[in-house]
PDB file of C-alpha atoms in Angstrom:
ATOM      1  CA  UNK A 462     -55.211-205.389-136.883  1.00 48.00           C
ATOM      2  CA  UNK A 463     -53.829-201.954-137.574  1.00 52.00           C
ATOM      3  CA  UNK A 464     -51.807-201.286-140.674  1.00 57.00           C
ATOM      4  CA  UNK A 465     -49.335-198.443-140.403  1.00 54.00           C
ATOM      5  CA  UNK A 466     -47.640-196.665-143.583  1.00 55.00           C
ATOM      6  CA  UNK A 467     -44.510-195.278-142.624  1.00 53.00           C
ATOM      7  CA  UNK A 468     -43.244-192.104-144.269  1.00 55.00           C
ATOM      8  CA  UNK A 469     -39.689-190.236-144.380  1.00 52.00           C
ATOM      9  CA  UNK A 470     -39.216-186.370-145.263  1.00 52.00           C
ATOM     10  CA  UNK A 471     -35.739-184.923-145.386  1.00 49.00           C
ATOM     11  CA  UNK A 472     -34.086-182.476-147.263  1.00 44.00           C
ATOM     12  CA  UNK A 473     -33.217-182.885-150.731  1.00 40.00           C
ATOM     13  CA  UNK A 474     -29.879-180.797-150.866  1.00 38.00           C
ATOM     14  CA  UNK A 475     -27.313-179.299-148.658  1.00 38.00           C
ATOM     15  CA  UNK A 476     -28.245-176.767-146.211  1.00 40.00           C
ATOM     16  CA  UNK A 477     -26.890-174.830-143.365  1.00 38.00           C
ATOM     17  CA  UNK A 478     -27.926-175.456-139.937  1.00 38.00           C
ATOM     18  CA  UNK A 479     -26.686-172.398-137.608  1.00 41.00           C
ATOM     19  CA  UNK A 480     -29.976-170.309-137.703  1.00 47.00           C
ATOM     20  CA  UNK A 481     -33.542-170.520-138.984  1.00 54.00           C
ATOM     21  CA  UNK A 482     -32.811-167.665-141.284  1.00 59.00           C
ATOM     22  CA  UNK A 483     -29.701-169.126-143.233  1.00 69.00           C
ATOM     23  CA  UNK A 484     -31.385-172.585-143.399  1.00 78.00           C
ATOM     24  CA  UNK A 485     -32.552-173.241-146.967  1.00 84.00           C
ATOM     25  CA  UNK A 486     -34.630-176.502-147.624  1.00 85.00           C
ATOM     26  CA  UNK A 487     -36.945-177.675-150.211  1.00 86.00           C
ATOM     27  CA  UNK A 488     -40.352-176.196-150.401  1.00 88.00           C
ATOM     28  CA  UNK A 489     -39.808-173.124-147.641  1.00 89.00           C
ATOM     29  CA  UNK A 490     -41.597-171.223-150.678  1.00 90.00           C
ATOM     30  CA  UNK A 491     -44.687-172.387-149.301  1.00 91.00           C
ATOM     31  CA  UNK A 492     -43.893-171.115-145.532  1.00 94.00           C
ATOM     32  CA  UNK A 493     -44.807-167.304-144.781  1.00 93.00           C
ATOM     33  CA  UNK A 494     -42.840-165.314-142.182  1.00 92.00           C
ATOM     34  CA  UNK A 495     -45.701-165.010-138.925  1.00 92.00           C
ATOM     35  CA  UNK A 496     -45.766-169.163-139.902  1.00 94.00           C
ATOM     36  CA  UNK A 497     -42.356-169.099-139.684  1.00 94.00           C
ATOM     37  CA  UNK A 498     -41.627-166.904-136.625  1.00 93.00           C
ATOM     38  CA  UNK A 499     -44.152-169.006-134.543  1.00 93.00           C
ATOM     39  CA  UNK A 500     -41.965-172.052-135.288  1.00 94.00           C
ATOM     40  CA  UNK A 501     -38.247-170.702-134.683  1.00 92.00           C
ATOM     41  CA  UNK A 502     -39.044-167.453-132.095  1.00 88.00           C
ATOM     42  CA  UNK A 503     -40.202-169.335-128.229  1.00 83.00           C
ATOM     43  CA  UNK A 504     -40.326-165.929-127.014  1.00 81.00           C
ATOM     44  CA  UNK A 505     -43.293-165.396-129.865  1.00 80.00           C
ATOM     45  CA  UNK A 506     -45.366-168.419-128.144  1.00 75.00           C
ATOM     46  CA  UNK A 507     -46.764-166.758-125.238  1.00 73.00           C
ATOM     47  CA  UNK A 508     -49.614-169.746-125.312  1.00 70.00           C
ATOM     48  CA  UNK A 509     -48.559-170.960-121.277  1.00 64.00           C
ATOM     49  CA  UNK A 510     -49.878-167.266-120.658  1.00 67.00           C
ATOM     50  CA  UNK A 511     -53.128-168.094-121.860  1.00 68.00           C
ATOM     51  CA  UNK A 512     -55.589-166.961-118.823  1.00 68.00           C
ATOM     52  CA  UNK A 513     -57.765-170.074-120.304  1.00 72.00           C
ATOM     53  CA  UNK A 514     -55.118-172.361-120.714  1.00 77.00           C
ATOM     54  CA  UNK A 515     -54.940-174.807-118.255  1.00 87.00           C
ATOM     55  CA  UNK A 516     -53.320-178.305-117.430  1.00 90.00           C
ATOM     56  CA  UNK A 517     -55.513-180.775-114.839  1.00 90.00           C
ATOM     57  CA  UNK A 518     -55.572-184.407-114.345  1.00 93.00           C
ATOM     58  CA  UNK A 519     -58.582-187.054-115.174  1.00 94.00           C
ATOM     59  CA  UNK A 520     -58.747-190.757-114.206  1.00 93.00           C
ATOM     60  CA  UNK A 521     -60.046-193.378-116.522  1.00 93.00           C
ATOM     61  CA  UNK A 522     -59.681-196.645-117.241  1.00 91.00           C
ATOM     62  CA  UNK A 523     -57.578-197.025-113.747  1.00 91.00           C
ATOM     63  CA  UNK A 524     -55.194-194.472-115.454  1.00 92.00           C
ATOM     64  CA  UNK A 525     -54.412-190.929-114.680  1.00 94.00           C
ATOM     65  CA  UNK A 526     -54.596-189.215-117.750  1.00 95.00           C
ATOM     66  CA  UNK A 527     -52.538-185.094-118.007  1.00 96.00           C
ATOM     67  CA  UNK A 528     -54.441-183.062-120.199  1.00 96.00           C
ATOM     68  CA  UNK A 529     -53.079-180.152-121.456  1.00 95.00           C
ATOM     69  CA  UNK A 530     -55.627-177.638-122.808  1.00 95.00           C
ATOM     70  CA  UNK A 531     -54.064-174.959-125.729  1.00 94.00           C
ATOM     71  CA  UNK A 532     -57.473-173.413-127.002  1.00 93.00           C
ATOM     72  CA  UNK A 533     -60.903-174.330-125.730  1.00 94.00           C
ATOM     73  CA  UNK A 534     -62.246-173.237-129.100  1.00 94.00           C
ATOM     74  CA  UNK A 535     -61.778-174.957-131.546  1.00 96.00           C
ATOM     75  CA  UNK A 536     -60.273-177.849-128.831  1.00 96.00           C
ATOM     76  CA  UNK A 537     -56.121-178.252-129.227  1.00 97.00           C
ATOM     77  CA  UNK A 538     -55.188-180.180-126.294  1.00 97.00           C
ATOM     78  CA  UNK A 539     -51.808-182.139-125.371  1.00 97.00           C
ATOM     79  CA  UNK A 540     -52.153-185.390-123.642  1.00 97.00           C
ATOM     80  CA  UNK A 541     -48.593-185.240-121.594  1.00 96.00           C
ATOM     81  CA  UNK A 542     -46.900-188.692-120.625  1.00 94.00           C
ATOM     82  CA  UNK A 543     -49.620-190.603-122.199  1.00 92.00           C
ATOM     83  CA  UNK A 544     -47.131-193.489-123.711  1.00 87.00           C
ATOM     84  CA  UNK A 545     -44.881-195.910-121.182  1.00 75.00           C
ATOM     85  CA  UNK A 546     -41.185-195.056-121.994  1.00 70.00           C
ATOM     86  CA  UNK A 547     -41.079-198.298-124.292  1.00 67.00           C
ATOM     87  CA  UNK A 548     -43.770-197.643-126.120  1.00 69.00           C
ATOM     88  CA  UNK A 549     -42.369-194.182-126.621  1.00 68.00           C
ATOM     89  CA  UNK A 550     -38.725-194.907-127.534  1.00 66.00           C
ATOM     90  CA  UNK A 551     -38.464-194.151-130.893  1.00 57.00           C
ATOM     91  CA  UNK A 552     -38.331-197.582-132.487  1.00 54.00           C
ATOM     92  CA  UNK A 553     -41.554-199.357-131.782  1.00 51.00           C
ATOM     93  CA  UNK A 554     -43.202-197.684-134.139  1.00 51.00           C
ATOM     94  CA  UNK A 555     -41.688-198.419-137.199  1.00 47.00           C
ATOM     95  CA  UNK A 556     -41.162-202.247-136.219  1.00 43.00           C
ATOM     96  CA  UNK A 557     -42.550-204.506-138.553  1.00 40.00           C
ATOM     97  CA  UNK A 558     -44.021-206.344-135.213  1.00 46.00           C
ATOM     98  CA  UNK A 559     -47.533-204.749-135.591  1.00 54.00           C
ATOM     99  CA  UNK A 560     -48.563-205.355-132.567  1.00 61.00           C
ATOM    100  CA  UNK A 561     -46.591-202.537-131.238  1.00 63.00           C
ATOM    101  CA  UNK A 562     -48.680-200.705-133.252  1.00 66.00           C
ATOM    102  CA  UNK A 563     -51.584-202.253-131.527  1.00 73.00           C
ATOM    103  CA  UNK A 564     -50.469-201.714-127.972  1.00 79.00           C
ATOM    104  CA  UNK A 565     -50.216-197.632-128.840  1.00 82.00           C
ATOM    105  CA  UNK A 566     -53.628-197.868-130.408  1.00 83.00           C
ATOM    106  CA  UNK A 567     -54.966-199.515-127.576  1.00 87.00           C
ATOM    107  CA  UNK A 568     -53.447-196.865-124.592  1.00 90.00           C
ATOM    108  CA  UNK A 569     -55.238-194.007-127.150  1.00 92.00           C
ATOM    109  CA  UNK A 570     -58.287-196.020-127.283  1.00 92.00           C
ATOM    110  CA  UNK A 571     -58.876-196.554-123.780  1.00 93.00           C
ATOM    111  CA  UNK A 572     -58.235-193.536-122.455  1.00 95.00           C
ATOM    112  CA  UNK A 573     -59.955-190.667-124.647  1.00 96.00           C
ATOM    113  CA  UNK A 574     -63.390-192.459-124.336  1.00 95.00           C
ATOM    114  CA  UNK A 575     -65.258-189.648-125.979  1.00 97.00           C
ATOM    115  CA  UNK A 576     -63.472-190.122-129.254  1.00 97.00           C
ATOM    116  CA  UNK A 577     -64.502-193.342-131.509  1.00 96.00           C
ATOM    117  CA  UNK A 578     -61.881-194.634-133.279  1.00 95.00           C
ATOM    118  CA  UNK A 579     -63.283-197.691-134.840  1.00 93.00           C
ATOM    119  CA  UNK A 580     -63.854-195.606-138.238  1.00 93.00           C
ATOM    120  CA  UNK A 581     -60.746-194.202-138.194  1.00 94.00           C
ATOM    121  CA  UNK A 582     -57.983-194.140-140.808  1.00 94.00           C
ATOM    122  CA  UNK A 583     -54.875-196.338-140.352  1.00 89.00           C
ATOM    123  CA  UNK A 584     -52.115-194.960-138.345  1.00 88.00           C
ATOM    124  CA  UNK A 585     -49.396-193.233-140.584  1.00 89.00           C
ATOM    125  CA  UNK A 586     -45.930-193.071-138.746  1.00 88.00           C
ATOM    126  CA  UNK A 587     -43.398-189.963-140.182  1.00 89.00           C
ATOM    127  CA  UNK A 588     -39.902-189.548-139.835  1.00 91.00           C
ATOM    128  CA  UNK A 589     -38.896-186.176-140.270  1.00 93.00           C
ATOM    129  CA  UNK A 590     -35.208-185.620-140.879  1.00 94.00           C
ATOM    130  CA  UNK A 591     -33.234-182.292-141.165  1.00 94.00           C
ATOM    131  CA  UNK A 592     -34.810-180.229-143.785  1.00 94.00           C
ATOM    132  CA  UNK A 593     -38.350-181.897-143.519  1.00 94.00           C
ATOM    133  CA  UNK A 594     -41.329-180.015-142.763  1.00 95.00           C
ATOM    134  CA  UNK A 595     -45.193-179.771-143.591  1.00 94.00           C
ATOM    135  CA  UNK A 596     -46.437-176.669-144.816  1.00 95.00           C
ATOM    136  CA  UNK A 597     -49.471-175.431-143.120  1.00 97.00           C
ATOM    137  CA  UNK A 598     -52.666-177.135-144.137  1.00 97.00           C
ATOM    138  CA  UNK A 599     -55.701-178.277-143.220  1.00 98.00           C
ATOM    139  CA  UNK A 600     -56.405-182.014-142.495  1.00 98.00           C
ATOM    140  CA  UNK A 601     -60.403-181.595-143.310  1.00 98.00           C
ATOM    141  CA  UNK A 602     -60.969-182.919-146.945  1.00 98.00           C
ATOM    142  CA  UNK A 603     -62.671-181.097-149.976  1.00 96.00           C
ATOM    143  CA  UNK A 604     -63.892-182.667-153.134  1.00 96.00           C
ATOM    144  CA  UNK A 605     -65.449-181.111-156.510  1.00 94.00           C
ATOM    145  CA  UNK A 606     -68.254-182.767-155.877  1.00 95.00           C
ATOM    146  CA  UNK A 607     -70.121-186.087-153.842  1.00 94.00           C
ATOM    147  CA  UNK A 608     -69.098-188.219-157.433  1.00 95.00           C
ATOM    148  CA  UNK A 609     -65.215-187.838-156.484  1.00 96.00           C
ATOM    149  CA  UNK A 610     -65.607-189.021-152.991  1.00 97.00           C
ATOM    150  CA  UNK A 611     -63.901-191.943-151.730  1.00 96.00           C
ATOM    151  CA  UNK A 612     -64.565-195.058-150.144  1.00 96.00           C
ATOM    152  CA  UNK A 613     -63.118-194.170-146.854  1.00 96.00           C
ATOM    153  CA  UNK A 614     -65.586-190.652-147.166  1.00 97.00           C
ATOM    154  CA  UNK A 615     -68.370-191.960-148.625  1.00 97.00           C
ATOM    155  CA  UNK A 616     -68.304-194.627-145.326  1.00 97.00           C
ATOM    156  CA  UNK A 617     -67.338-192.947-142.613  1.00 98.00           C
ATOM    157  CA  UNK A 618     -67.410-189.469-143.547  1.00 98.00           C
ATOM    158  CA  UNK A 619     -65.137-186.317-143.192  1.00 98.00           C
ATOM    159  CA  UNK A 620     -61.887-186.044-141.180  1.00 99.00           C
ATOM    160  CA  UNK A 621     -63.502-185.425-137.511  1.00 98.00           C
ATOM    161  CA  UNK A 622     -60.172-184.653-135.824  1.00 98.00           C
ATOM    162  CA  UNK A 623     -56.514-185.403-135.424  1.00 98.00           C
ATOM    163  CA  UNK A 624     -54.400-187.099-133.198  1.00 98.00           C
ATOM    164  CA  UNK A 625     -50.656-187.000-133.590  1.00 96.00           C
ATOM    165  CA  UNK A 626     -48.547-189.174-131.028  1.00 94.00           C
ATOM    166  CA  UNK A 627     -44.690-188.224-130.732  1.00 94.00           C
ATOM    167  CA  UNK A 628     -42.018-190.928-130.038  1.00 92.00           C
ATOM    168  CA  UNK A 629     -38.809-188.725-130.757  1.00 93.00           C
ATOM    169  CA  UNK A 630     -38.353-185.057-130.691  1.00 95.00           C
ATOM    170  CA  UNK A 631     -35.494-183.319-133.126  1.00 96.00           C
ATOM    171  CA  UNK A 632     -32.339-181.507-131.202  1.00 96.00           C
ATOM    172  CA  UNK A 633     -33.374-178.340-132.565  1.00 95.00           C
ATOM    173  CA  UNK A 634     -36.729-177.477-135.245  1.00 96.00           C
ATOM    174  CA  UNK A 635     -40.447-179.649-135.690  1.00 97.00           C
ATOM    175  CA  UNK A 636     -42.736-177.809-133.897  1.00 97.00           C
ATOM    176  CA  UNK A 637     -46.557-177.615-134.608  1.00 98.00           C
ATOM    177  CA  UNK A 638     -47.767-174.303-135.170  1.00 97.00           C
ATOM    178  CA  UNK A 639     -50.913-173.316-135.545  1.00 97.00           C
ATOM    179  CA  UNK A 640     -51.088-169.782-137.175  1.00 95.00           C
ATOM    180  CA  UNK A 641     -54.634-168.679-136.505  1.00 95.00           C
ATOM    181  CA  UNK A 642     -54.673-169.523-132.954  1.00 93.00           C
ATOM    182  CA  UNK A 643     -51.411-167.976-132.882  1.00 91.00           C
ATOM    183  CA  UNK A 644     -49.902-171.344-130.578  1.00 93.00           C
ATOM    184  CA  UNK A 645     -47.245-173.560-131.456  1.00 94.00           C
ATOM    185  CA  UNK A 646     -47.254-177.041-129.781  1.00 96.00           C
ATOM    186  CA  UNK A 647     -43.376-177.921-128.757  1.00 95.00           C
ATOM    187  CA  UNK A 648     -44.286-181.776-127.276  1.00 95.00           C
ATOM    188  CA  UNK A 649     -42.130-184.214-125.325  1.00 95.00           C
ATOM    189  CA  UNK A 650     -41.788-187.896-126.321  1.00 93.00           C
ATOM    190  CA  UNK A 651     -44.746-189.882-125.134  1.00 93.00           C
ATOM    191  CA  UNK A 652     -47.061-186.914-125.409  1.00 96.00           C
ATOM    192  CA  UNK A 653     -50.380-186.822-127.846  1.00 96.00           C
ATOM    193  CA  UNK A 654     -52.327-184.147-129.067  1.00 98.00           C
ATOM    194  CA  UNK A 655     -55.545-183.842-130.844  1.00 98.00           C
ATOM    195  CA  UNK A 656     -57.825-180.986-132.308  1.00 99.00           C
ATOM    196  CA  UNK A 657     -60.545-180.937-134.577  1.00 99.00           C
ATOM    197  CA  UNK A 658     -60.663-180.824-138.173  1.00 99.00           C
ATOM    198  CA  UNK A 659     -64.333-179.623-138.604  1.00 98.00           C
ATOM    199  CA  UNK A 660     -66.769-177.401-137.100  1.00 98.00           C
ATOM    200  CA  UNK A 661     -70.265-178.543-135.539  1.00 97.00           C
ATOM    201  CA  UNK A 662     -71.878-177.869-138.642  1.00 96.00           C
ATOM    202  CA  UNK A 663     -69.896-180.332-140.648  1.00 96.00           C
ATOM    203  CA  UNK A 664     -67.727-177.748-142.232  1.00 97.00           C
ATOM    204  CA  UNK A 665     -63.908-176.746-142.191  1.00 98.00           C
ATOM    205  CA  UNK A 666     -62.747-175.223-138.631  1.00 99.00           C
ATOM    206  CA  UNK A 667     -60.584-172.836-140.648  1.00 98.00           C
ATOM    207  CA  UNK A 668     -58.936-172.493-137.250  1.00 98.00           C
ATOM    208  CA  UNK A 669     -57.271-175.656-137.271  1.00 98.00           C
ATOM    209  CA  UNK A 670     -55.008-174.740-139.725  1.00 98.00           C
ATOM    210  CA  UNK A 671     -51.266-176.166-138.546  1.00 98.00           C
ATOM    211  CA  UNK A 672     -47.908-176.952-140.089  1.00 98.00           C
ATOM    212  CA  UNK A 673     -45.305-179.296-139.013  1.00 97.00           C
ATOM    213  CA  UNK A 674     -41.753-177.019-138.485  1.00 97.00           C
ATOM    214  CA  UNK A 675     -38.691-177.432-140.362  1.00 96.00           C
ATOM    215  CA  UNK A 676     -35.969-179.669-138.887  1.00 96.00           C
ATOM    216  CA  UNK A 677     -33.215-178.182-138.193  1.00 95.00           C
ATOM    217  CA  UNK A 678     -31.050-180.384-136.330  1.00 95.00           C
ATOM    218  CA  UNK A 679     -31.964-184.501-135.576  1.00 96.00           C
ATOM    219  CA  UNK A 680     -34.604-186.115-136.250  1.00 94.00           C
ATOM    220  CA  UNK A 681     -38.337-186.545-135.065  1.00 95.00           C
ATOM    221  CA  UNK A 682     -41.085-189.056-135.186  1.00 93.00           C
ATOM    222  CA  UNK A 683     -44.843-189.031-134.789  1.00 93.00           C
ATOM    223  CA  UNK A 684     -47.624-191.117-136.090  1.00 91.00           C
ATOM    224  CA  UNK A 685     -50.993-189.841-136.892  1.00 94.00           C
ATOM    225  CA  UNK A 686     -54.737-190.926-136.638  1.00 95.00           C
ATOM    226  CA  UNK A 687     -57.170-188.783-138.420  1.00 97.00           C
ATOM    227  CA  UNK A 688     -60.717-189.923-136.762  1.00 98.00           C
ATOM    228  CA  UNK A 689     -63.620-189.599-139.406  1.00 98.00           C
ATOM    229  CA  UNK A 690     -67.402-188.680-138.375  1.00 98.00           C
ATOM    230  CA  UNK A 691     -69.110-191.682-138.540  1.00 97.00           C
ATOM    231  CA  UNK A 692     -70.745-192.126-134.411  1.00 95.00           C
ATOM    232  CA  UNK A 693     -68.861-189.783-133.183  1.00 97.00           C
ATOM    233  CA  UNK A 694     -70.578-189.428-129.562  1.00 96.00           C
ATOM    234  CA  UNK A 695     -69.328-185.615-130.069  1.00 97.00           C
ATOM    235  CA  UNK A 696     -71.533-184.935-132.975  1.00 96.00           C
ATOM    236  CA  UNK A 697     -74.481-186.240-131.277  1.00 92.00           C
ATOM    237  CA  UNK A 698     -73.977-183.941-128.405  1.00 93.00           C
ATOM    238  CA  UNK A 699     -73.453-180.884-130.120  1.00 94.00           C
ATOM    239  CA  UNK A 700     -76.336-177.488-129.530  1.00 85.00           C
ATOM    240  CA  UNK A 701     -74.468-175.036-132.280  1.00 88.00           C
ATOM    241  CA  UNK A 702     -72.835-175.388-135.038  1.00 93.00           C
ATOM    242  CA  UNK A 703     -69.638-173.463-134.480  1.00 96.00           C
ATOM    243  CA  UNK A 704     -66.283-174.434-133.375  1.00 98.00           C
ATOM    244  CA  UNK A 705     -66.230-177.668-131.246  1.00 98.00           C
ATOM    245  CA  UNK A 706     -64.515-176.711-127.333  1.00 97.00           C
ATOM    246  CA  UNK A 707     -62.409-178.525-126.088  1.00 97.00           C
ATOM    247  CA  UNK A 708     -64.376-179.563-123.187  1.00 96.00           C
ATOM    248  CA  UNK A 709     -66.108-182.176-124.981  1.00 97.00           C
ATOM    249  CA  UNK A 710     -63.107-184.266-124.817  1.00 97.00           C
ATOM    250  CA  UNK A 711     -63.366-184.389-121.045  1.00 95.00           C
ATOM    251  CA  UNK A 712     -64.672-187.656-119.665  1.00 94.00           C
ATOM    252  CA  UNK A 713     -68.395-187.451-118.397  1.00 92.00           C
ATOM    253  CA  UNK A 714     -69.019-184.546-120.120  1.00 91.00           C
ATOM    254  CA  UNK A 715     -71.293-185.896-123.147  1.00 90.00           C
ATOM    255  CA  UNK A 716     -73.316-189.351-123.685  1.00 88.00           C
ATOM    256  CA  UNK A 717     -71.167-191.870-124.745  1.00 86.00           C
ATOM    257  CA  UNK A 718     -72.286-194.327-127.700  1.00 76.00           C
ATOM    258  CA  UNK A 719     -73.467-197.756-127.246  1.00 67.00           C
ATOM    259  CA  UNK A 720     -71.155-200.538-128.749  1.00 58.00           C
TER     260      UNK A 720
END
């Protein structure tokens, strides 16, 4: 069974909650203005214009599955509609009941076959209240050296990819931006999205550097399942060692693993 560790960032202190520019919250210090602008400006996300951005339809498991492609390379994608309305209603994911837990695992599971998630971490659920954000970061992790690894690293290796699932949106505020593809992912409850965390090579995909948005007004939750290395049918598919596209998470389009 799946543990999940639930989280809950909000603002420390009082803030105003007109515009993005009179909006003070804790640790904005650490957000720069292009970071900021793709957040708060929709005119500035121009990503729909894309000429390689494109939205299509694949059918697995008995299931039609809406995949929204953002960048082929490095892969961000946006799986639209993927959870039932229940399992997306904003409470069944901090219920105590794991098996709710278990139910949204599965539906990810079963229909992104190309992704392994036996090795990966436990699903952490966030609640992000006005004033809560996540400076930009990377989700690939770096140690001194192999003697301060971890268990979970030394195991089942590096942070592969991401997967963030979204069960409520805020009124206003807590996008996903992702500065140095210059997109910023504005989901709908139910949706998923994914990218990866390294390049073919095993190192950082710089590119994947992302942020969750301040909250301005409401409140939003997601959960998150960073998928580690260890048989990923990806890796064993890969020719170069650059960034990873995004086709490789289309079914039929590698050699899956044997269980």
């Amino acid at each position: 069974m799946y543990k999940i560790y639930v989280f809950s960032l909000f603002l420390t202190y009082s803030a105003l909650s007109s515009i993005s520019d009179e909006f003070q919250f804790d640790g904005q210090e650490f957000w720069d203005d292009e970071s900021r602008n793709l957040c708060d400006d929709v005119e500035l996300d121009t990503t729909w214009q894309w000429e390689k951005a494109v939205c299509f339809e694949y059918f697995w498991n008995y299931q039609a599955v809406k995949m929204e492609v953002i960048a082929w390379r490095p892969g961000l994608v946006i799986y639209r509609d993927l959870f039932t309305g229940k399992q997306a209603n904003g409470t069944q994911i901090i219920a105590k009941d794991f098996p709710a837990a278990l139910s949204i695992f599965n539906t990810v599971k079963n229909l992104m076959p190309n992704l392994d998630f036996k090795y990966a971490e436990d699903i952490v659920a966030l609640s992000y209240h006005p004033g809560g954000h996540y400076a930009t970061h990377h989700d690939y992790l770096e140690y001194p050296s192999e003697k301060e690894w971890d268990a979970w690293m030394r195991n089942y290796g590096n942070r592969f990819g991401t997967l963030i699932m979204v069960f409520k949106t805020a009124e206003k505020g807590g996008a996903t931006v992702f500065p140095a593809l210059g997109a910023t992912v504005r989901p709908n409850p139910g949706d998923a999205f994914f990218w990866f965390d390294m390049m073919g090579d095993g190192s950082q995909e710089d590119l994947s550097e992302h942020g969750g948005c301040p909250i301005y007004e409401g409140r939003k939750m997601i959960s998150t399942i960073w998928v580690r290395t260890k048989k990923q049918p990806i890796l064993d598919n890969l020719l170069t060692p650059g960034s990873i596209s995004a086709r490789f998470l289309i079914p039929g389009t590698i050699k899956l693993n044997k269980n």
